[in-house]
Coordinates of C-alpha atoms and ligand atoms in Angstrom, one line a residue:
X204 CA -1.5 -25.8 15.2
X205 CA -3.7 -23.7 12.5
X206 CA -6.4 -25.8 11.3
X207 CA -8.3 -25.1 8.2
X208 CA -11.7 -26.8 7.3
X209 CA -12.7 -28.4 3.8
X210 CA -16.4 -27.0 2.7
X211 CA -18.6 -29.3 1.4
X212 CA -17.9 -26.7 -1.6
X213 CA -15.8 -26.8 -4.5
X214 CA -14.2 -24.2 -7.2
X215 CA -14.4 -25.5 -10.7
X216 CA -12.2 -24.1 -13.6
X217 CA -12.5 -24.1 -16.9
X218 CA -9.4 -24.3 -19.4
X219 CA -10.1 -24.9 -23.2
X220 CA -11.9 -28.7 -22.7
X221 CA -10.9 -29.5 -19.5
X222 CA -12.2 -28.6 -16.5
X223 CA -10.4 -28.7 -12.8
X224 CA -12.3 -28.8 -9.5
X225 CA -10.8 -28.0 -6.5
X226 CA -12.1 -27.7 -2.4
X227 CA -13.4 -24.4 -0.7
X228 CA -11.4 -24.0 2.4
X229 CA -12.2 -22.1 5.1
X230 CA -10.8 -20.5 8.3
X231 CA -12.2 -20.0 11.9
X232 CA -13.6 -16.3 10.6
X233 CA -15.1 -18.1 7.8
X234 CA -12.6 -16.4 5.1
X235 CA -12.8 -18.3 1.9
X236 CA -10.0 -20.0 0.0
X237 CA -9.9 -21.9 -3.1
X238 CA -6.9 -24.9 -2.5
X239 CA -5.1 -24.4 -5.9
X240 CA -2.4 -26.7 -4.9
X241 CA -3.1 -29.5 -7.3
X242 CA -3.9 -27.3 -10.1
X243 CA -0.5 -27.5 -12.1
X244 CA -0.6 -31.5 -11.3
X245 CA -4.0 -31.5 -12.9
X246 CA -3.5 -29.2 -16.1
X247 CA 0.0 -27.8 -16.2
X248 CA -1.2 -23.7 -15.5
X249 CA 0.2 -21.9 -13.0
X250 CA -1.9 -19.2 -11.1
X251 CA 0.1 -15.8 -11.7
X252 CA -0.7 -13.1 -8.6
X253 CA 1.8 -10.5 -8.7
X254 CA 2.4 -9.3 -5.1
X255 CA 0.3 -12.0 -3.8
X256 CA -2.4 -9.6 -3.9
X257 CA -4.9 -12.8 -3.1
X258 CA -3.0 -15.5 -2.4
X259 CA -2.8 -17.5 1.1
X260 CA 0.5 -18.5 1.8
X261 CA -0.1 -20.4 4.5
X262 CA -2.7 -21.2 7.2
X263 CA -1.9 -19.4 10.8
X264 CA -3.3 -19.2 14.1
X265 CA -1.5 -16.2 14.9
X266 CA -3.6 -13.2 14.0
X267 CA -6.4 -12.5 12.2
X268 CA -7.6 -9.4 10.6
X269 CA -10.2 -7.8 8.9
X270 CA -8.8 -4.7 6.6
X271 CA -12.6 -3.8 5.5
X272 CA -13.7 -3.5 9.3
X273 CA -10.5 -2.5 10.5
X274 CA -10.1 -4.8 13.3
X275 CA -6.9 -6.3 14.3
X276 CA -6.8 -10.0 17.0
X277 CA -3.8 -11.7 18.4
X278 CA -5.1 -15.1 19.3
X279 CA -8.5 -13.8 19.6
X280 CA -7.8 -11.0 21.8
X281 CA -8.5 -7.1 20.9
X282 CA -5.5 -4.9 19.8
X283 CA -7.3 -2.8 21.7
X284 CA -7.5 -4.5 25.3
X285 CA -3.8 -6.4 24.0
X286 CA -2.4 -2.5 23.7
X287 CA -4.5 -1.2 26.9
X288 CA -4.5 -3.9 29.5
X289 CA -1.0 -6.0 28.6
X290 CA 2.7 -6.3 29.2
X291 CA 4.8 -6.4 25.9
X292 CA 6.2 -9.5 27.1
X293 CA 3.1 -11.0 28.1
X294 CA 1.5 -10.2 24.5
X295 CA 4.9 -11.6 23.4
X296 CA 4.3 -14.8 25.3
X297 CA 0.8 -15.2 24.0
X298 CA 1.7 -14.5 20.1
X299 CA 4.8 -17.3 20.3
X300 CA 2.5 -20.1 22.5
X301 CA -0.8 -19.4 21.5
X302 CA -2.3 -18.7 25.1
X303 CA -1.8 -15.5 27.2
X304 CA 0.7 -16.5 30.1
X305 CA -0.5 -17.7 33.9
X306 CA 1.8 -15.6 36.2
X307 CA 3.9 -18.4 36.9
X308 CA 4.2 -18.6 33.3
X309 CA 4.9 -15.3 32.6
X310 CA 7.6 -15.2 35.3
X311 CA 9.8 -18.1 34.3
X312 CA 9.4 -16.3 31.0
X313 CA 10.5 -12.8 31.8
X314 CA 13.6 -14.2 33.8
X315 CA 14.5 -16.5 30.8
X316 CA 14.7 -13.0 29.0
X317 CA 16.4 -11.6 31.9
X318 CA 19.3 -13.9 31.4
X319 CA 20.1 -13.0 27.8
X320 CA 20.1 -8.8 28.2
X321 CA 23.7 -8.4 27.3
X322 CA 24.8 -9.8 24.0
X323 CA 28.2 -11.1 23.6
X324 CA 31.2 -8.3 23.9
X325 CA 32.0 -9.4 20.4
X326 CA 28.6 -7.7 18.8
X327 CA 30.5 -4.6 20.8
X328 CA 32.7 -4.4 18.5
X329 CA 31.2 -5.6 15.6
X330 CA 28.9 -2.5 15.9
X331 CA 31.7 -0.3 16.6
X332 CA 33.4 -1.0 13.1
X333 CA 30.7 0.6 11.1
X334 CA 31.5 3.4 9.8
X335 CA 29.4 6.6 11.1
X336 CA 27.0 6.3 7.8
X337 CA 25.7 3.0 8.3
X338 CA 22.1 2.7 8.5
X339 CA 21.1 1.6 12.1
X340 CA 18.5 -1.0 10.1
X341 CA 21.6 -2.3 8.2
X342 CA 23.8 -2.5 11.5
X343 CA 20.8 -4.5 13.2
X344 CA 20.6 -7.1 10.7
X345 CA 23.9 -8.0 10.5
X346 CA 24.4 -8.1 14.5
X347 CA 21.6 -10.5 14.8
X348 CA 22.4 -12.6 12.0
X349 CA 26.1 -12.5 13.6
X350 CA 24.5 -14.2 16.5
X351 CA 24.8 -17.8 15.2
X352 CA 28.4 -17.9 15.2
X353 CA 28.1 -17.5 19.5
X354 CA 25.4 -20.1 19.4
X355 CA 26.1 -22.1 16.5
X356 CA 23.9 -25.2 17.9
X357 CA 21.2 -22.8 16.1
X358 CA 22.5 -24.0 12.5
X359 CA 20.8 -27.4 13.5
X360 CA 17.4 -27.1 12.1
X361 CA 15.6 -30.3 14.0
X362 CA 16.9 -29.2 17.4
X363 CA 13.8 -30.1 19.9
X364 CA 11.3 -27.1 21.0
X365 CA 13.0 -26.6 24.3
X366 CA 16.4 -26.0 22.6
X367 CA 14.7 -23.6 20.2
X368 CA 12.7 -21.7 22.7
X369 CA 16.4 -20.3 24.3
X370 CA 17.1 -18.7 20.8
X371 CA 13.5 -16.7 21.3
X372 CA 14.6 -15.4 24.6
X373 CA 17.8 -14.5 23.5
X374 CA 16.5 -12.5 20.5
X375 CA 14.3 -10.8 22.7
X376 CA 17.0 -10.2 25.2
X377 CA 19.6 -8.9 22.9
X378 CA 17.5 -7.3 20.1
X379 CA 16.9 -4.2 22.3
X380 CA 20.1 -3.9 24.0
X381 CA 21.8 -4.0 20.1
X382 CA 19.4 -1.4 19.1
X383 CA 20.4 0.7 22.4
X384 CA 24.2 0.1 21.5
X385 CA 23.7 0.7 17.6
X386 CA 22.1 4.4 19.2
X387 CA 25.2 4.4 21.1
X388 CA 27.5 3.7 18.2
X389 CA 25.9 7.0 16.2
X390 CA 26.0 9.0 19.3
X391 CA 29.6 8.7 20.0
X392 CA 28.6 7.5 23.8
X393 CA 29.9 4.4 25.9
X394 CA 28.1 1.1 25.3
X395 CA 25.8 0.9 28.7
X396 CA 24.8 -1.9 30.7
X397 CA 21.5 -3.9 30.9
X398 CA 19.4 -3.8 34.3
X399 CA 17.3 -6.8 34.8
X400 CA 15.5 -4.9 37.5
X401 CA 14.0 -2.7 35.3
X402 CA 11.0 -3.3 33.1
X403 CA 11.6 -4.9 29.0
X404 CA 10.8 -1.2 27.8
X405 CA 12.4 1.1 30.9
X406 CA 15.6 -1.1 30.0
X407 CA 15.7 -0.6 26.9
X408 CA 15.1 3.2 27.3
X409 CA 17.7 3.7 30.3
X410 CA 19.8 1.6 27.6
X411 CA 19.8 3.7 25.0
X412 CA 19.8 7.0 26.8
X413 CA 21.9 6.1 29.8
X414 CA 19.4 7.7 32.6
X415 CA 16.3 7.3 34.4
X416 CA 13.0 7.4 31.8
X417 CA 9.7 9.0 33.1
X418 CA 7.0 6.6 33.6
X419 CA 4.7 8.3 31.0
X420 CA 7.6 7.6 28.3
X421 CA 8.1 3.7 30.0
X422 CA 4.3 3.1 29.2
X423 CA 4.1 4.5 25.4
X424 CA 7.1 2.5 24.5
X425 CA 5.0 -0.5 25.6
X426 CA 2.2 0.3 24.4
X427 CA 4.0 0.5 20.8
X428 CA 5.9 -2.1 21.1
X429 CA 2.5 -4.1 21.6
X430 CA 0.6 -2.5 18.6
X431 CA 3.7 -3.7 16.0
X432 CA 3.8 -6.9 17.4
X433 CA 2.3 -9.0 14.4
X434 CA 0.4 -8.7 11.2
X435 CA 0.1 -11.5 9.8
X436 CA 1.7 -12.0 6.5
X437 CA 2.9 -8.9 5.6
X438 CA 6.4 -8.2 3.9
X439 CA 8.6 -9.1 6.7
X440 CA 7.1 -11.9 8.1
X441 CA 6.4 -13.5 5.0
X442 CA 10.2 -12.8 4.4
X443 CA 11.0 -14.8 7.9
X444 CA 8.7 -17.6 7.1
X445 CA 10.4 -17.9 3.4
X446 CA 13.7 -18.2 5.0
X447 CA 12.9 -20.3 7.6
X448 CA 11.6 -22.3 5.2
X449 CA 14.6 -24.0 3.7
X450 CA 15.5 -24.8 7.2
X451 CA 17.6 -21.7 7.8
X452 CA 18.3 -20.9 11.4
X453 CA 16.3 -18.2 13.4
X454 CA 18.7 -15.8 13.6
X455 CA 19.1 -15.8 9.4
X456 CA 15.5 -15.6 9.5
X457 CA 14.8 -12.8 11.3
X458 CA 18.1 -11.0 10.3
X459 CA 16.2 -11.2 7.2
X460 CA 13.0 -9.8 8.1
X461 CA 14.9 -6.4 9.3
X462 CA 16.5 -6.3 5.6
X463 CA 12.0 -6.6 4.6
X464 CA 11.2 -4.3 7.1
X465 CA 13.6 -1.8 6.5
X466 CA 11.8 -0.4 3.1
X467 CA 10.3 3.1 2.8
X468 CA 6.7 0.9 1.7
X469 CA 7.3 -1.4 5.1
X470 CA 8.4 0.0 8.2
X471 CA 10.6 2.3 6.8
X472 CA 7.9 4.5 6.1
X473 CA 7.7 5.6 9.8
X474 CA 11.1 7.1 9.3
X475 CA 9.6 8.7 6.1
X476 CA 6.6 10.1 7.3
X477 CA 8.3 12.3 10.0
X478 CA 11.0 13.5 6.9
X479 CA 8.3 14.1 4.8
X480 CA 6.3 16.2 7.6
X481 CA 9.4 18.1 8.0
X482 CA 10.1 18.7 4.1
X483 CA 6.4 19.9 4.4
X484 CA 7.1 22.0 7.4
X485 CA 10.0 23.3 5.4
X486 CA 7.8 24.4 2.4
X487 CA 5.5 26.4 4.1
X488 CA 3.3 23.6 5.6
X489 CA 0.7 23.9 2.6
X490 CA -1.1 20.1 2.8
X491 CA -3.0 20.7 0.0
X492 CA 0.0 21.2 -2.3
X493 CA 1.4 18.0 -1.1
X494 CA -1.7 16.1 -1.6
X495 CA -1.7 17.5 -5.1
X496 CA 1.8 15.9 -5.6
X497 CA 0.8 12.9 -4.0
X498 CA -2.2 12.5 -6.5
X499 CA 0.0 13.2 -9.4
X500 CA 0.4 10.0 -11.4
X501 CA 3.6 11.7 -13.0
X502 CA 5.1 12.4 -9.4
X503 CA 6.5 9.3 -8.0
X504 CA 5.6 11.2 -4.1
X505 CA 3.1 9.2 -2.0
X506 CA 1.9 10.9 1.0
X507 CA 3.5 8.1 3.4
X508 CA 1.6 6.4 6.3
X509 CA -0.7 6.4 4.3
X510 CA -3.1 3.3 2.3
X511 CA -2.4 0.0 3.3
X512 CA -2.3 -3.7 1.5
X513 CA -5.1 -5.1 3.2
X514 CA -6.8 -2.3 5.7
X515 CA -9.5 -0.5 3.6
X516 CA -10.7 1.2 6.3
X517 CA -8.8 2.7 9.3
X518 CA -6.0 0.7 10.4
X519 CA -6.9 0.4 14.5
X520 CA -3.2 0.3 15.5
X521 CA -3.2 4.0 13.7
X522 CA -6.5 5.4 16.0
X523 CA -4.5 4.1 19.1
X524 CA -1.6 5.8 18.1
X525 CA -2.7 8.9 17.7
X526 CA -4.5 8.9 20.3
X527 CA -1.4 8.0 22.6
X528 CA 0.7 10.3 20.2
X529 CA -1.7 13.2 21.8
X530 CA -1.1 11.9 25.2
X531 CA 3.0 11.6 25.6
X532 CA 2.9 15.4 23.8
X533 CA 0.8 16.7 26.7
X534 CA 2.7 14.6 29.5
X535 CA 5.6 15.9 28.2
X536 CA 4.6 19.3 27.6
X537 CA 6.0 19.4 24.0
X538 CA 4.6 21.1 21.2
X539 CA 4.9 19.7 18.0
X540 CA 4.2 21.8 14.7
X541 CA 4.8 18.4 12.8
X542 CA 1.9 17.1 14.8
X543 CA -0.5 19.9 13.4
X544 CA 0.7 19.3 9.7
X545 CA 0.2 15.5 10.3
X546 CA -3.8 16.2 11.2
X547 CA -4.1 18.7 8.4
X548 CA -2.8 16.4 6.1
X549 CA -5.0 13.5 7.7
X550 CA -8.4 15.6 7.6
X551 CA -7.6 16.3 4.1
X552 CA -6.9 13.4 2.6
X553 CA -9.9 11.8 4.3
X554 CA -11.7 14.4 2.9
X555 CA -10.6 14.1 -0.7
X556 CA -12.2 11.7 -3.2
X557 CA -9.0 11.0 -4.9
X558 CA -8.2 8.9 -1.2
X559 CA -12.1 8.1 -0.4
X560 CA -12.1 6.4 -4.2
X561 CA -9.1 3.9 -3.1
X562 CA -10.0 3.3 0.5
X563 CA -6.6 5.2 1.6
X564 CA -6.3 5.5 5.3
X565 CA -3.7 6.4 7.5
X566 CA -1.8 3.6 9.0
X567 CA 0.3 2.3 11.8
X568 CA 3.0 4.8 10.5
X569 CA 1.6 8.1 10.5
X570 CA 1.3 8.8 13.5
X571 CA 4.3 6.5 15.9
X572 CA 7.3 8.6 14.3
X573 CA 5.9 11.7 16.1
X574 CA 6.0 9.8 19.3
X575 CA 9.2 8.6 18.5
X576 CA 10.8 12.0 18.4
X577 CA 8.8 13.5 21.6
X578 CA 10.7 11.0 23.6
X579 CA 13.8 12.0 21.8
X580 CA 14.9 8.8 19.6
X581 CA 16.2 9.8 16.0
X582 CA 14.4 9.1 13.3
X583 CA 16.7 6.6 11.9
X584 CA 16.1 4.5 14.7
X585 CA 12.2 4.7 14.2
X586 CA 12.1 1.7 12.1
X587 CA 14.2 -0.6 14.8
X588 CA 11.6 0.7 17.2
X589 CA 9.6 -1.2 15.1
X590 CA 11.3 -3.9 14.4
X591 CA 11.6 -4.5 18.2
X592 CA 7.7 -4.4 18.4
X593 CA 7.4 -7.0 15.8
X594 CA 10.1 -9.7 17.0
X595 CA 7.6 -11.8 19.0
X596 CA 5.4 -11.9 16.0
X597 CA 8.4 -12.7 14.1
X598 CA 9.4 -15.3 16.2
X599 CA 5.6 -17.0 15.8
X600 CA 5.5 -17.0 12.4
X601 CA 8.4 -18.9 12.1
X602 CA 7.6 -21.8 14.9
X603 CA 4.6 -22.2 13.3
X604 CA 5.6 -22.7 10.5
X605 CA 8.4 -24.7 11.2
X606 CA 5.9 -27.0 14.0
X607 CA 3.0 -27.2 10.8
X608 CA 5.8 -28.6 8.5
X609 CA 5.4 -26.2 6.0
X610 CA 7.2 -27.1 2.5
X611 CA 10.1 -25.0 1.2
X612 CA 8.7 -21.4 -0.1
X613 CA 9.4 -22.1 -3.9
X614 CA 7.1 -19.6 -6.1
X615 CA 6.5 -20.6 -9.9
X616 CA 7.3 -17.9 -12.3
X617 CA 5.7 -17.2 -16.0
X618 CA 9.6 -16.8 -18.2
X619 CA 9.3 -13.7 -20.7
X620 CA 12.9 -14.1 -21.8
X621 CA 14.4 -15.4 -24.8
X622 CA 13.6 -18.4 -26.8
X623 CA 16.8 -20.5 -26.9
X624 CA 19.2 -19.0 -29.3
X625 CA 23.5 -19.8 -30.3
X626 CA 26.1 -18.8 -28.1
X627 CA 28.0 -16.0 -29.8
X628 CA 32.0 -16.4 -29.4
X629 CA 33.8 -13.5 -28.1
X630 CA 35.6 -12.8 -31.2
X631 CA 32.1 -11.9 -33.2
X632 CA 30.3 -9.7 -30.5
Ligands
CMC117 N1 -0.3 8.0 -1.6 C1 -0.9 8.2 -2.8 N2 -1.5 7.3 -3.5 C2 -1.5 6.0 -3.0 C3 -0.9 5.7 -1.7 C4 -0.3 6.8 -1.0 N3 0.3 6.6 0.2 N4 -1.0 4.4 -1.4 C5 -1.7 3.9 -2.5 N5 -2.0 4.9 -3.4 C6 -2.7 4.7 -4.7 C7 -1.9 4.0 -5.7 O1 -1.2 5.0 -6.5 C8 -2.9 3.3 -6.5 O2 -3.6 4.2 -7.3 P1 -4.2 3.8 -8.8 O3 -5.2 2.7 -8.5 O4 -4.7 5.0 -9.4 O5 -3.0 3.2 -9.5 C9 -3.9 2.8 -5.4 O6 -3.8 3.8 -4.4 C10 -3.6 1.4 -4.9 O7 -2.3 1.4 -4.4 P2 -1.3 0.2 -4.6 O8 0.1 0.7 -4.6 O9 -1.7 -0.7 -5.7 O10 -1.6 -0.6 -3.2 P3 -0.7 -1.7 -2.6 O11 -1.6 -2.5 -1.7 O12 0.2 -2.4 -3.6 O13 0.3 -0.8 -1.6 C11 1.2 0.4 0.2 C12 0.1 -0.6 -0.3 C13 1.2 0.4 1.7 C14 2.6 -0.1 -0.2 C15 0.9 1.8 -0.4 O14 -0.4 2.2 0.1 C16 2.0 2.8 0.0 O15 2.9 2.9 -0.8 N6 1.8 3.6 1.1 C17 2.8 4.5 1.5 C18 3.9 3.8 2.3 C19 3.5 3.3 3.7 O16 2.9 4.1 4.4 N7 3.8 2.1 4.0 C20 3.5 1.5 5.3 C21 2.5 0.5 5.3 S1 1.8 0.1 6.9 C22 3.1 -0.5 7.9 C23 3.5 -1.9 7.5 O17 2.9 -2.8 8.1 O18 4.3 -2.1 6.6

């Protein structure tokens, strides 16, 4: 499925009086790799990379992107035409198999989903146990890890494609409709019912808010939905793929990815970056002194949605977002102050060497949370909106994985402990 070519090229190392050589790989947008894998075999070293800061774990067809250029592809298509021009579910369909859907395709798809929109009544109640502080991130992850026990052919891990490809369409049926019932759960309302008339992202909506959603709101939930669909392997997904790795079923594996996703340095951050607006708001709404803190090495504040792993430049899901953030405001007639701080506080720190000097750029984050709250979703529930975005991509990484026959993720480690030393009995410590 992702292919990789050998260069007529190779990497030589030098350690002490040996020296290792190993191939030059490279991938359909000619990024370069050096294949390490035989390096150990050949002289006992490890590589150390703390936060795999350069290495490849893995090979992928999936998506590609450029963080110096700041473009973004699923399968070769645009974010930009994906996020303009597409269905979620059809950019769902075309991260998962590779090709965007023919209609017939894309119907025998959608009405596969269709079937799955209510999870069992047992998640009902599973959800309705938590007590009123549970995180709905936390609540998420253990509903759809619960899943297995309704489906428990899913423990076997060489079940046939086919079989497989009903646990995709039942994650993305459910996933939503647990999210809308976890919203439920903190709001103290009845759990609702799915409508398979109704659009993936006007079902979800009517879901969680039990009415009719304007079309305006209908059409920015898609389009965000499609611009977290994948990124390639970031936290999360390289948390699924781990998992999945050791042969662990899909819903263990992407139960797990929510738990990665979760954090205030992952997803989390959109649910921090609307908090952090406020606190700001709060304060007076002076950017400057929060850029200040954010600058200090002695304050551990970072100014959140902002910087990014691999995007030294802008992150193109972010100038789509704010974009559409603009929009749904307008539509819907609100006025945000929160807005205003976010592009004072944008213009700024663009502005500022301090950001310039490390390539620090707003990202995917900064800007979705105000959305989120213009169509009135709390901003603990941000980060399942995203979560529900990224599923499909999710769901990718893993079947790739699992159909390239990728080894068990099993990182080497450099020990710093103790050198062996005598057990001490009770009686002398
Ligand atoms: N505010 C202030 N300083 C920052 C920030 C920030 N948001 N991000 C990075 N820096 C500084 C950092 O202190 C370091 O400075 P120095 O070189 O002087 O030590 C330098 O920039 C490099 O940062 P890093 O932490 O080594 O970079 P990283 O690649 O390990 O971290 C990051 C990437 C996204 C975790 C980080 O930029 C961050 O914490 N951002 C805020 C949280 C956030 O918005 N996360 C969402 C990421 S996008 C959504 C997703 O896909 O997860």
């Amino acid at each position: 499925m992702s292919q990789i070519a050998e260069l007529n090229e190779t990497a030589e190392l030098k350690l002490g009086d040996i020296t290792v050589e190993f191939p030059v790989i490279t991938g359909s947008e000619n990024e370069k790799g050096i294949d390490i894998s035989s390096l150990r075999g050949k002289s006992g070293y490890i590589t150390l990379d703390l936060g795999y800061k350069n290495t490849g774990s893995c090979t992928s067809a999936i998506t590609f992107l450029d963080g110096e250029l700041g473009i973004l592809r699923h399968r070769g298509y645009s974010i930009e035409d994906l996020a303009d021009k597409a269905s979620f579910i059809e950019v769902a369909f075309l991260v998962i198999y590779g090709e965007l859907p023919t209609k017939d395709q894309l119907a025998e798809f959608e009405a596969g989903i269709k079937e799955y929109l209510m999870p069992p009544a047992g998640i009902q109640q599973m959800l309705k146990a938590f007590p009123s502080t549970g995180h709905p991130m936390g609540m998420l992850s253990s509903a759809i890890c619960a899943l297995h026990a309704w489906y428990p052919e899913s423990l076997n891990a060489y079940r046939p494609e086919d079989q497989k490809a009903l646990t995709y369409r039942r994650l993305l049926g459910f996933l939503p409709a647990i999210s809308a019932w976890i919203y439920c759960v903190q709001n103290g309302q009845d759990f609702t019912k799915a409508d398979a008339s109704l659009d993936y992202s006007e079902n979800f909506m009517k879901m969680m808010f039990n009415k009719d959603v304007a079309p305006a709101v209908v059409s920015a939930i898609n389009k965000l939905l499609i611009l977290h669909v994948d990124h390639e392997q970031n936290c999360s997904a390289s948390t699924v793929r781990m998992v999945g790795s050791s042969h662990a079923n899909l819903y263990a594996s992407i139960s797990a990815g929510i738990d990665a996703l979760w954090g205030p340095l992952h997803g989390g951050a959109n649910q921090k970056v609307i908090e952090m607006l406020e606190a700001i708001k709060a304060d007076g709404g002076d950017a400057d002194k929060w850029l200040a803190k954010a600058k200090d090495k002695d304050d551990p504040f970072r100014l959140m949605g902002f910087g990014h792993r691999v995007y030294k430049n802008f992150d193109p899901r972010a100038r789509i977002i704010k974009k559409a953030a603009d929009e749904v405001l307008n539509n819907l007639g609100i006025v945000d102050p929160v807005l205003e701080i976010a592009k004072a506080l944008e213009s700024k720190a663009l502005a500022d060497p301090y950001f310039a000097e490390r390539k620090l750029y707003p990202n995917v984050d900064f800007y979705s949370g105000i959305i989120y709250r213009a169509l009135g979703i709390p901003t603990e529930m941000f980060t399942v909106m995203f979560a529900i975005g990224r599923l499909p991509g999710w769901i990718a990484q893993w079947r790739e994985m699992r159909i390239d026959g990728d080894p068990i993720g099993r990182p080497r480690q450099i020990y710093t402990g103790y050198p062996p030393r005598d057990f001490v009995a009770m009686e002398n410590r």
